[in-house]
mmCIF file of C-alpha atoms in Angstrom:
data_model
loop_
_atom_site.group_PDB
_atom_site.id
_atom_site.type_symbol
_atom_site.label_atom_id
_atom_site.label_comp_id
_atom_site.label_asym_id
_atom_site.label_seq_id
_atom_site.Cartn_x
_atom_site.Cartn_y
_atom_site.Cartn_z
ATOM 1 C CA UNK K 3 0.000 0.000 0.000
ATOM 2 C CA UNK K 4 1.150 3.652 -0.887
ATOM 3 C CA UNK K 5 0.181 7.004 0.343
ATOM 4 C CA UNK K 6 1.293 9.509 -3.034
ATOM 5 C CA UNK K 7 0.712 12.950 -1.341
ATOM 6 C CA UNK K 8 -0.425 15.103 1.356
ATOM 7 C CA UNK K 9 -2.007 18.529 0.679
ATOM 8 C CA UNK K 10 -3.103 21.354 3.656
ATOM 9 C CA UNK K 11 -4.915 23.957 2.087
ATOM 10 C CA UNK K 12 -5.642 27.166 3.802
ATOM 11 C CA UNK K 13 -9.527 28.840 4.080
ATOM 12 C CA UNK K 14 -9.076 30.648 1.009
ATOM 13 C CA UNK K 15 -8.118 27.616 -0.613
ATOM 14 C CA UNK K 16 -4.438 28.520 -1.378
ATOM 15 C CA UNK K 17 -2.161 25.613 -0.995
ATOM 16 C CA UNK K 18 0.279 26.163 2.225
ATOM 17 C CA UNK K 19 1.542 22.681 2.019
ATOM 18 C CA UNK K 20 2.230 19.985 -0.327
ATOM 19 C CA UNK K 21 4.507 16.726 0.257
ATOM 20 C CA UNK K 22 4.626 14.225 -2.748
ATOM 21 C CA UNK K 23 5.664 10.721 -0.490
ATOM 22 C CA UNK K 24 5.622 8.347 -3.787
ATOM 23 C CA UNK K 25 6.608 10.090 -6.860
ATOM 24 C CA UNK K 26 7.323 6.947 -9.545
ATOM 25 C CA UNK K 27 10.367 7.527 -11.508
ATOM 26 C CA UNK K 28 10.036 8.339 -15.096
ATOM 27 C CA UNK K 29 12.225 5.543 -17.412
ATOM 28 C CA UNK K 30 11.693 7.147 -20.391
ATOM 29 C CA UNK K 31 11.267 10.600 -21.100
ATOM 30 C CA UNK K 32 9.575 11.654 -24.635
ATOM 31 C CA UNK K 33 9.365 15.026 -26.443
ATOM 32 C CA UNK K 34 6.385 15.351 -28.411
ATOM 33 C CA UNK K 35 5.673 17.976 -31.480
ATOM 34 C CA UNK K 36 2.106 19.753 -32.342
ATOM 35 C CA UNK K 37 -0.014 17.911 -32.921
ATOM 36 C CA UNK K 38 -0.299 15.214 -30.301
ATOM 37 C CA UNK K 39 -1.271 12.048 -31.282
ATOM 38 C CA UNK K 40 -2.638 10.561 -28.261
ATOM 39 C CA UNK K 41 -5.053 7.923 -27.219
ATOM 40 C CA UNK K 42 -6.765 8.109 -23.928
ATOM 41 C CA UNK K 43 -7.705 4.328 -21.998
ATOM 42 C CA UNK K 44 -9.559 4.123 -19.394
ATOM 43 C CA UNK K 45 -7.447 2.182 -16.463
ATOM 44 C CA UNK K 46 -9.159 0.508 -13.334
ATOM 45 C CA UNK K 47 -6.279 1.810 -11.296
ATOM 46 C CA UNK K 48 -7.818 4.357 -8.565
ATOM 47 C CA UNK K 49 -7.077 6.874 -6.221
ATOM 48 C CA UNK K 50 -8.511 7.358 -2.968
ATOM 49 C CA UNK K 51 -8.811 11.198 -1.857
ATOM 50 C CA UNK K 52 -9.400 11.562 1.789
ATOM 51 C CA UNK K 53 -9.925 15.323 3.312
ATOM 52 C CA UNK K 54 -9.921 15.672 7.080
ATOM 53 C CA UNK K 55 -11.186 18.815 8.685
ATOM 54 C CA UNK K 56 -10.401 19.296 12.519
ATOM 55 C CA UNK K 57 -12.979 21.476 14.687
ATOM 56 C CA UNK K 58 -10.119 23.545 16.457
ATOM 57 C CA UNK K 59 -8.971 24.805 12.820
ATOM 58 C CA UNK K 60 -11.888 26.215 11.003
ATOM 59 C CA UNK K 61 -11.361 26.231 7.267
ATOM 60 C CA UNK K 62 -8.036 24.488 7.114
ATOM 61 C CA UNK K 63 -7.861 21.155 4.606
ATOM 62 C CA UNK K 64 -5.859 18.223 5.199
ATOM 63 C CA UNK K 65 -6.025 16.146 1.944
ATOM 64 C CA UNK K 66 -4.190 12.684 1.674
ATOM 65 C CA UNK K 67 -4.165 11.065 -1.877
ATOM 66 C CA UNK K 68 -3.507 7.081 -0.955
ATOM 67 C CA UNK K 69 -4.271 3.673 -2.228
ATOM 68 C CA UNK K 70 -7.277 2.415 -1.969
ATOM 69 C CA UNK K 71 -6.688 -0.309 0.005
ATOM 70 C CA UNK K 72 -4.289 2.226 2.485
ATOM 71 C CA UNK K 73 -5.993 1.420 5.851
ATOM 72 C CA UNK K 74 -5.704 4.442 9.115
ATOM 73 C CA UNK K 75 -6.354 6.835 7.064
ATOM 74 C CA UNK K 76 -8.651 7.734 9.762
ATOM 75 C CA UNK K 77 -6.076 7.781 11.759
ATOM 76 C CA UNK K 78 -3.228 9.591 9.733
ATOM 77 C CA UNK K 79 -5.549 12.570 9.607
ATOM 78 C CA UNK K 80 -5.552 13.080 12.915
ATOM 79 C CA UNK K 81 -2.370 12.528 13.375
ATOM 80 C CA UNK K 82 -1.606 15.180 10.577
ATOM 81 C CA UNK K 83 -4.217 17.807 12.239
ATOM 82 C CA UNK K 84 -1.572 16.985 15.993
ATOM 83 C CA UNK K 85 1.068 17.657 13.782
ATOM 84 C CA UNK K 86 0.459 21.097 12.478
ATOM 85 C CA UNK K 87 -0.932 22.272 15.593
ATOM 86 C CA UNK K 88 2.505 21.145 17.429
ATOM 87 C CA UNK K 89 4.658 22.416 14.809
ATOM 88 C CA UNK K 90 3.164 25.166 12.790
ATOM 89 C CA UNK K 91 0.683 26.784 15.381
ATOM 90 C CA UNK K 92 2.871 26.366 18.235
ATOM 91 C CA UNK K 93 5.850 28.111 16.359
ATOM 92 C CA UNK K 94 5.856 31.621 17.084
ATOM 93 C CA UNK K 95 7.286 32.595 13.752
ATOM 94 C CA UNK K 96 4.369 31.313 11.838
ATOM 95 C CA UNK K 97 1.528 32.952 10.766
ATOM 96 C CA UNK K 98 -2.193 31.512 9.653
ATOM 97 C CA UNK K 99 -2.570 31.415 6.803
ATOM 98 C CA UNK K 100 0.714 31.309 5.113
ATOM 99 C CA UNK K 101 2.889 28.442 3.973
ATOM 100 C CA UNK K 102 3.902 25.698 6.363
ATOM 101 C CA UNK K 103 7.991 25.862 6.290
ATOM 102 C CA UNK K 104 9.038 24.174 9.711
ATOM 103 C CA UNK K 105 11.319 21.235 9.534
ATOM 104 C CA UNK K 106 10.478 19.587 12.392
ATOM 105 C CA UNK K 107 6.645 19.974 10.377
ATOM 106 C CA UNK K 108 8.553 17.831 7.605
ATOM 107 C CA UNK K 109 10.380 15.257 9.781
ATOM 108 C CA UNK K 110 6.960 14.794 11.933
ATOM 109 C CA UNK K 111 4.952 13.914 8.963
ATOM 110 C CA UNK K 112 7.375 11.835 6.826
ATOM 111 C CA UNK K 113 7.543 9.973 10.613
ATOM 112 C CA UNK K 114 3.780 9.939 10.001
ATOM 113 C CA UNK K 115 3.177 8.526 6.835
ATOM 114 C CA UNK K 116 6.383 5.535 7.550
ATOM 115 C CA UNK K 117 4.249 4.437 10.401
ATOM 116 C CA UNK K 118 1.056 4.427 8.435
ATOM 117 C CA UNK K 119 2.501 2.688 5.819
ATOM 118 C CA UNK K 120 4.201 0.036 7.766
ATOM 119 C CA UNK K 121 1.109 -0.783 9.612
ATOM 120 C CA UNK K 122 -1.123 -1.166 6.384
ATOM 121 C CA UNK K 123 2.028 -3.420 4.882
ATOM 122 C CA UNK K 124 1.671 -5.476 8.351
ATOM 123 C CA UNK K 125 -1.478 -5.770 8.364
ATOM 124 C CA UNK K 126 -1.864 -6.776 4.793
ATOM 125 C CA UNK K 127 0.898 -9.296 4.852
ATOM 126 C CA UNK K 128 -0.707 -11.559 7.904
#
């Protein structure tokens, strides 16, 4: 199981946080000229988009993009929301509003999303 990305947008919906956890490599990269000859196909793979909204933050979006079959998402949520209010609201150099740019933010939730992972690949695996 794989969490891609997590995403905290602000109440005007400007983005004040992105973290891309799985970004596939690219093996071949192709230049294309105008104009594109491209077929679209539908593939079964999916992504599940999961937003968590705390009730001590008004207006602030936490947005995980994860497998499907990720379980405690639930869970990472609220872990995310403890997160940001230990390390961005609790830093007295940060202001609402603007972009999250704390590393102990970063280490916290790459912590985070290891745990969550490792759990779901336990869990799966038994």
């Amino acid at each position: 199981m794989v969490i891609f990305s997590v995403y905290v947008v602000n109440k005007a919906g400007g983005l004040i946080y992105q973290y891309d956890n799985y970004v596939p490599r690219t093996e071949v990269e192709k230049t294309f000229s105008y104009p594109l000859d491209l077929v679209l196909k539908h593939h079964d793979e999916k992504v599940v988009v999961s937003f968590g909204q705390r009730d001590g933050i008004r207006g602030i979006k936490f947005i995980v993009l994860a497998d499907p079959r990720q379980s405690g998402i639930d869970a990472l949520l609220r872990k995310i929301y403890e997160i940001y209010s230990d390390f961005a609201l609790k830093n007295p150099f940060y202001s609402l509003e603007m972009p999250i740019r704390c590393e102990l933010f970063d280490q916290n939730l790459k912590s985070a999303l290891e745990v969550t992972e490792k759990a779901s690949n336990f869990g799966a695996g038994s």
